[in-house]
Coordinates of C-alpha atoms and ligand atoms in Angstrom, one line a residue:
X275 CA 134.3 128.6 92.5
X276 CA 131.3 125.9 91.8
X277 CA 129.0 126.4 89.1
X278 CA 126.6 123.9 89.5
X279 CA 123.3 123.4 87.6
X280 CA 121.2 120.6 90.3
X281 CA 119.5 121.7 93.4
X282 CA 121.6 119.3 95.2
X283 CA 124.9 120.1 94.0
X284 CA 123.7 123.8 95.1
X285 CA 123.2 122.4 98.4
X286 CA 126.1 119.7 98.8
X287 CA 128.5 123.0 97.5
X288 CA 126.9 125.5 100.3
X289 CA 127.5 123.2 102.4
X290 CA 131.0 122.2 101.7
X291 CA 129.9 118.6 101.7
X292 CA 131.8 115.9 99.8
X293 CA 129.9 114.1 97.1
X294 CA 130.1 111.2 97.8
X295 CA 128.3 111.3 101.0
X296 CA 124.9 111.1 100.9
X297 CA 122.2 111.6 103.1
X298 CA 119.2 110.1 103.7
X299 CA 115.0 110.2 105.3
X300 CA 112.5 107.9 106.2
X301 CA 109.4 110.0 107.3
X302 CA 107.0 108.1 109.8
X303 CA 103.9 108.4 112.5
X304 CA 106.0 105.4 114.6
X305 CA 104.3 102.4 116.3
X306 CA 107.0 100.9 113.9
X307 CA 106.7 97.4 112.1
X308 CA 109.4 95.6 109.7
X309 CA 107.7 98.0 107.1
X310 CA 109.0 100.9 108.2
X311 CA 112.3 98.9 109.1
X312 CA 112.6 97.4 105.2
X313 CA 112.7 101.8 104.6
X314 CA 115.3 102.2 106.5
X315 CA 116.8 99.4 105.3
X316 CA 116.4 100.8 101.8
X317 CA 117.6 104.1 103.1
X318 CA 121.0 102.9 104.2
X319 CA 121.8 101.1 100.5
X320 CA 121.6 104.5 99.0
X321 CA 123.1 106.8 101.8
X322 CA 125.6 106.9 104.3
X323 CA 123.8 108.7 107.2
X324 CA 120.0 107.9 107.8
X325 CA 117.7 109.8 109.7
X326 CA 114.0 108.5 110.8
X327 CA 111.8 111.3 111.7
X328 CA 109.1 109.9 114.1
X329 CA 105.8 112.6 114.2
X330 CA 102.1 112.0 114.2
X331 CA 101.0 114.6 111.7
X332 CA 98.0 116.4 113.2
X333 CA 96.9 117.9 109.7
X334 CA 96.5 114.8 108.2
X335 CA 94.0 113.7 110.7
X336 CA 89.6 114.8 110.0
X337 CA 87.6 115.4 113.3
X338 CA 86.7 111.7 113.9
X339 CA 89.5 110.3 112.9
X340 CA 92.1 108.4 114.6
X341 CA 94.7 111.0 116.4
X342 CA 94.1 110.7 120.0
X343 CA 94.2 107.0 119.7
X344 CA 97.2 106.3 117.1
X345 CA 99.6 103.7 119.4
X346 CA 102.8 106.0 120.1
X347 CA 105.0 103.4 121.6
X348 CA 108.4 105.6 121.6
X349 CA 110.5 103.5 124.0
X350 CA 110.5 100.7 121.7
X351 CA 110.5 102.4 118.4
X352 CA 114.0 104.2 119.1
X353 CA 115.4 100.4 120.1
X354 CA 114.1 99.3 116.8
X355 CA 115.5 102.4 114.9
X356 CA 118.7 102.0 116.5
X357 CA 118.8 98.1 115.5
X358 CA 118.2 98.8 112.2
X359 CA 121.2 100.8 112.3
X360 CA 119.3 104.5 111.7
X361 CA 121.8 107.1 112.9
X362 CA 119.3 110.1 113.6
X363 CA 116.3 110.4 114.6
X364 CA 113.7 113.2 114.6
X365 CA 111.0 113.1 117.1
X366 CA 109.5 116.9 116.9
X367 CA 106.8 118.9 119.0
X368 CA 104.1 119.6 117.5
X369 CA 105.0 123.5 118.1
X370 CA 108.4 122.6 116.2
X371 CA 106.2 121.3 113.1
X372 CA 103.6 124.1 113.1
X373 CA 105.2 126.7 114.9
X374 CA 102.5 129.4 116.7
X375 CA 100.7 131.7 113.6
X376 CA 101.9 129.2 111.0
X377 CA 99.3 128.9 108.0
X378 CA 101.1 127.7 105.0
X379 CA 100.0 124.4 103.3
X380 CA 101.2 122.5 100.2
X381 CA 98.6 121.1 98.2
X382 CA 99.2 119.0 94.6
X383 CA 95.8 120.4 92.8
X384 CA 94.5 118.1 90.6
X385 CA 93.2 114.2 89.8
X386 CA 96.3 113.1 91.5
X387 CA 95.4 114.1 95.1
X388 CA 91.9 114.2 94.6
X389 CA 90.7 110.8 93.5
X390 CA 90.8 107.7 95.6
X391 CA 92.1 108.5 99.2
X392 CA 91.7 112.4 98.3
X393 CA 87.8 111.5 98.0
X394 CA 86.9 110.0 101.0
X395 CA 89.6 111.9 103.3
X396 CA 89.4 115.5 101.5
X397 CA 92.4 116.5 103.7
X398 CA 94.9 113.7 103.9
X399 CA 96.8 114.4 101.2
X400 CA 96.9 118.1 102.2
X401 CA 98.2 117.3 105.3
X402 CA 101.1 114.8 104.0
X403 CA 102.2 117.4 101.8
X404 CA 102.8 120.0 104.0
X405 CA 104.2 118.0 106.6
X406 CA 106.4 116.2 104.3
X407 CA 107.6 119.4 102.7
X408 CA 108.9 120.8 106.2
X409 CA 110.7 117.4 106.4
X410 CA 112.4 117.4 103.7
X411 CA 112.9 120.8 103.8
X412 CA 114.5 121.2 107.3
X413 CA 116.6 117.6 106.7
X414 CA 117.7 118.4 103.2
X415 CA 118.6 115.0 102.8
X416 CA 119.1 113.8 99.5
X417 CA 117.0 110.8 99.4
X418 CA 113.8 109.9 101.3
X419 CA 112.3 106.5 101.5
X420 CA 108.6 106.0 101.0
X421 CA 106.6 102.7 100.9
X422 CA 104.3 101.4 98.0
X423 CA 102.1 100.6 100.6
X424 CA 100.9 103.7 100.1
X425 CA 101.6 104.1 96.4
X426 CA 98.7 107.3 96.2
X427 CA 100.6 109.1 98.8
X428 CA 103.8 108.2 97.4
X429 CA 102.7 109.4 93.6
X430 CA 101.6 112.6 95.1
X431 CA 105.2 113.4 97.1
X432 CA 107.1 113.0 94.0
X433 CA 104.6 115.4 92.1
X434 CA 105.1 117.5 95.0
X435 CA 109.2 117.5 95.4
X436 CA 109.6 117.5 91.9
X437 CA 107.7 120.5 91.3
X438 CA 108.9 122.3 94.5
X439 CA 112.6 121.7 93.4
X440 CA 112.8 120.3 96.8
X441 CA 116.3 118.4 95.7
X442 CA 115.7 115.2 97.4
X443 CA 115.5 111.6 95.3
X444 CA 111.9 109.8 96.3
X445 CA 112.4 106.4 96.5
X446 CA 109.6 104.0 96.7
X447 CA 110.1 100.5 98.4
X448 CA 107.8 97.6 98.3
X449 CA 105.2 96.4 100.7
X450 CA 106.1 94.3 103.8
X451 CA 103.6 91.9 104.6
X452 CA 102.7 89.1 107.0
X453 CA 103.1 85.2 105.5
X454 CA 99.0 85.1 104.7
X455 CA 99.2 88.7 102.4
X456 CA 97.8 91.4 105.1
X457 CA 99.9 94.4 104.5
X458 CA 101.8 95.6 107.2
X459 CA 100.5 98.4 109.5
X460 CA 100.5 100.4 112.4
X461 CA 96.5 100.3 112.3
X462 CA 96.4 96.7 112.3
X463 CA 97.1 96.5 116.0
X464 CA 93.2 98.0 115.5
X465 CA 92.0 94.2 114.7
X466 CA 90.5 92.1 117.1
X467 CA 91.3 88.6 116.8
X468 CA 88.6 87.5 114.5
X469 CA 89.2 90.1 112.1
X470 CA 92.9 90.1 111.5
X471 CA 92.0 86.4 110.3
X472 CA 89.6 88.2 107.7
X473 CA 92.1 90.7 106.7
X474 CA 94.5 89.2 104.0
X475 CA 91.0 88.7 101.8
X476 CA 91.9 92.3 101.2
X477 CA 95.2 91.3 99.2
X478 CA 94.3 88.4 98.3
X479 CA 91.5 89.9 96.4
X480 CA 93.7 92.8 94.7
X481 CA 95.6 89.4 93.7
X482 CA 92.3 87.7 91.9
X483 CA 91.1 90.9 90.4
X484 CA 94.9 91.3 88.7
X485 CA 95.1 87.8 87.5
X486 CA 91.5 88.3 85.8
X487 CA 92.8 91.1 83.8
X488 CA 95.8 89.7 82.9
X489 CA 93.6 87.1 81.5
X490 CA 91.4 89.3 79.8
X491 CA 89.0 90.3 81.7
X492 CA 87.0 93.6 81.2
X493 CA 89.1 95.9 84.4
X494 CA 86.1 97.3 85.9
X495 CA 84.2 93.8 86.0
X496 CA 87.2 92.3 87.3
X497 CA 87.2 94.8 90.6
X498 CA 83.8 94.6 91.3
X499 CA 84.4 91.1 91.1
X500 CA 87.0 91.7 93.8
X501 CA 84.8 94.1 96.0
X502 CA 82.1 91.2 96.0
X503 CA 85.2 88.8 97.4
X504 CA 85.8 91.2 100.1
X505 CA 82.2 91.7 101.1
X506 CA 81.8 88.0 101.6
X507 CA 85.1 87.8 103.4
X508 CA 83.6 90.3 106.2
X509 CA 84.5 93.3 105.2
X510 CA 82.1 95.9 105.3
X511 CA 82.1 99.6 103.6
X512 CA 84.5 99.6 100.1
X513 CA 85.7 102.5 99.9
X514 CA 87.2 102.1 96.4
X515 CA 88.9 99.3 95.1
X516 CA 89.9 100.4 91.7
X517 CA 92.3 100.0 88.4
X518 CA 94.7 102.5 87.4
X519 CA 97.6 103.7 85.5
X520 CA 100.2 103.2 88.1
X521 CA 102.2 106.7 86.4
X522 CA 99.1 109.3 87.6
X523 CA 96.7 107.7 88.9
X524 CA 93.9 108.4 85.6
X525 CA 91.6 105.6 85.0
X526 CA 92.3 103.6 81.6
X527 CA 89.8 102.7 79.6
X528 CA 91.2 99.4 79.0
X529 CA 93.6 96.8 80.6
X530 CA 97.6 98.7 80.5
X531 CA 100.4 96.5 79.5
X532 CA 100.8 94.5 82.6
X533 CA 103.3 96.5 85.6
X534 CA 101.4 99.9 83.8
X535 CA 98.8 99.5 86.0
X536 CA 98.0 99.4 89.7
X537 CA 95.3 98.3 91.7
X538 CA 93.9 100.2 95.1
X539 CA 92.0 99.6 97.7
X540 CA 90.6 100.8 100.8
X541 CA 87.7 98.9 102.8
X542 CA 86.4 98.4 106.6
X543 CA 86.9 95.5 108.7
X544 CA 84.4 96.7 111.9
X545 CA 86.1 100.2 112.8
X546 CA 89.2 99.6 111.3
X547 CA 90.2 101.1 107.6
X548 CA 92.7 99.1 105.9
X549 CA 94.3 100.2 102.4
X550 CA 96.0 98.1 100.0
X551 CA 97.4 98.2 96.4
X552 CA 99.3 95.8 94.1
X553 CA 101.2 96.0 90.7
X554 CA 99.0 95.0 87.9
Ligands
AMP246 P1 103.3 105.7 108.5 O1 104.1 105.6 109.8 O2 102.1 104.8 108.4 O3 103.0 107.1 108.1 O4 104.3 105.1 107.4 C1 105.6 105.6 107.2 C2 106.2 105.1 106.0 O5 106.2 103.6 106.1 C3 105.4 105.4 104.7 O6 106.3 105.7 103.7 C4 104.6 104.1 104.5 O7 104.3 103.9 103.1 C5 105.6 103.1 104.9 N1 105.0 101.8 105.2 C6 104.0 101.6 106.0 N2 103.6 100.3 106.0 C7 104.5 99.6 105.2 C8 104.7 98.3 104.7 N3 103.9 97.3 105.1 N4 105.7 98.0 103.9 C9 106.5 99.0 103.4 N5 106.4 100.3 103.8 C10 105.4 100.6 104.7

């Protein structure tokens, strides 16, 4: 007989399952970039079998927003799954997901989810959470990889599994990005020509507003300082571009020991909403 005290050790017991293999999750909406490849990457240092699930969360998307048109170029993301040497991959219906009558949803009350990307999309995070729940729920894999590319949403999944005992490790894994800064993402395809040349002032911005408070400067003069940079760079509507302690997300009332704290952003280039954040 077991007696076990950890939600996985529960599980790996159940299941008869040896310890010492581990399994492991990258959650993803596809149209896949090296990004989502570095996660899977990530993935396979800390397990031995990797699944990718592939699903275009409906939830997460407002009226308005960009489901009909989000690229879904399957073919080629299961050729670049399989090169990276991912050994499952999920690619649910959306009846699978949200089967018919379903009205459950996870929400993370509190500053967390509701400052930042929770202001301006009041059911992102909403959406994330229950979606990522049922993922990690029906893989019961013991790790999931999750980029710092979106650190908010990241934050707010390890609230969420942590409190939900879900018994899976969140790991976060840096930011790919192209050789001139511009975060990698699937909405970049978005960008016309003259705008992805405008794009990296996003970063690079993030970048002069941390280097002024590691300098001393006052934090909140130091991102308005950067939202001015991006205005001139083209950009148009800020949605926040903001300093915070990287732990939860509250805003400090001065300048963190530097790593403590983490710059955000999120800002429009024409019709296209890019998000960004850095160490700081
Ligand atoms: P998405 O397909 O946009 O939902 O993203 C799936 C996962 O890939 C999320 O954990 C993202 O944070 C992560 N991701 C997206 N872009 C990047 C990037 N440039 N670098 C690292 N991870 C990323």
């Amino acid at each position: 007989m077991d007696i076990v005290a950890s939600i996985k050790d529960l599980r790996r017991s159940l299941r008869g399952q040896s310890l010492n293999l581990r399994t492991g999750l990258v959650p993803t909406m596809g149209a896949l970039h090296e990004g989502h490849l570095s996660l899977i990457a990530a993935a396979k240092q800390q397990a031995s079998r990797v699944a990718a699930t592939i699903f275009i969360n409906p939830t997460q998307f407002a009226p308005g927003e960009d489901l009909d048109s989000y690229p879904r170029p399957l073919e080629a993301d299961l050729e670049a799954l399989e090169q990276a040497g991912c050994d499952v991959v999920f690619v649910p219906e959306n009846t699978t997901m949200y089967p018919a009558g379903e009205v459950t949803r996870v929400r993370v009350p509190g500053p967390l989810s509701e400052t930042l990307e929770g202001e301006h999309r009041p059911q992102f995070f909403e959406g994330v959470t229950t979606v990522v729940t049922k993922l990690l729920a029906s893989a019961q894999a013991d790790v999931a990889v999750f980029g710092e590319k979106d650190f908010q949403q990241l934050q707010v999944i390890r609230r969420m599994t942590a409190d939900l005992l879900l018994g899976t490790e969140i790991v976060g894994a840096p930011t790919i990005r192209s050789a001139d800064g511009l975060a990698l993402s699937s909405r970049n395809a978005y960008l016309s020509p003259e705008e992805r040349v405008k794009a990296p002032a996003l970063h690079a911005a993030l970048e002069q507003a941390r280097n002024a408070i590691a300098q001393g400067e006052i934090p909140t003069v130091a991102t308005d300082q950067a939202v001015d940079a991006i205005r001139q760079a083209g950009f148009g509507r800020v949605d926040y571009l903001a300093y915070r302690a990287a732990s939860d997300l509250s805003a400090p009332t001065a300048a963190l020991p530097a790593g403590q704290g983490r710059i955000l952003a999120a800002a429009w280039l024409g019709q296209t909403r890019l998000i960004d954040n850095i160490s700081a």
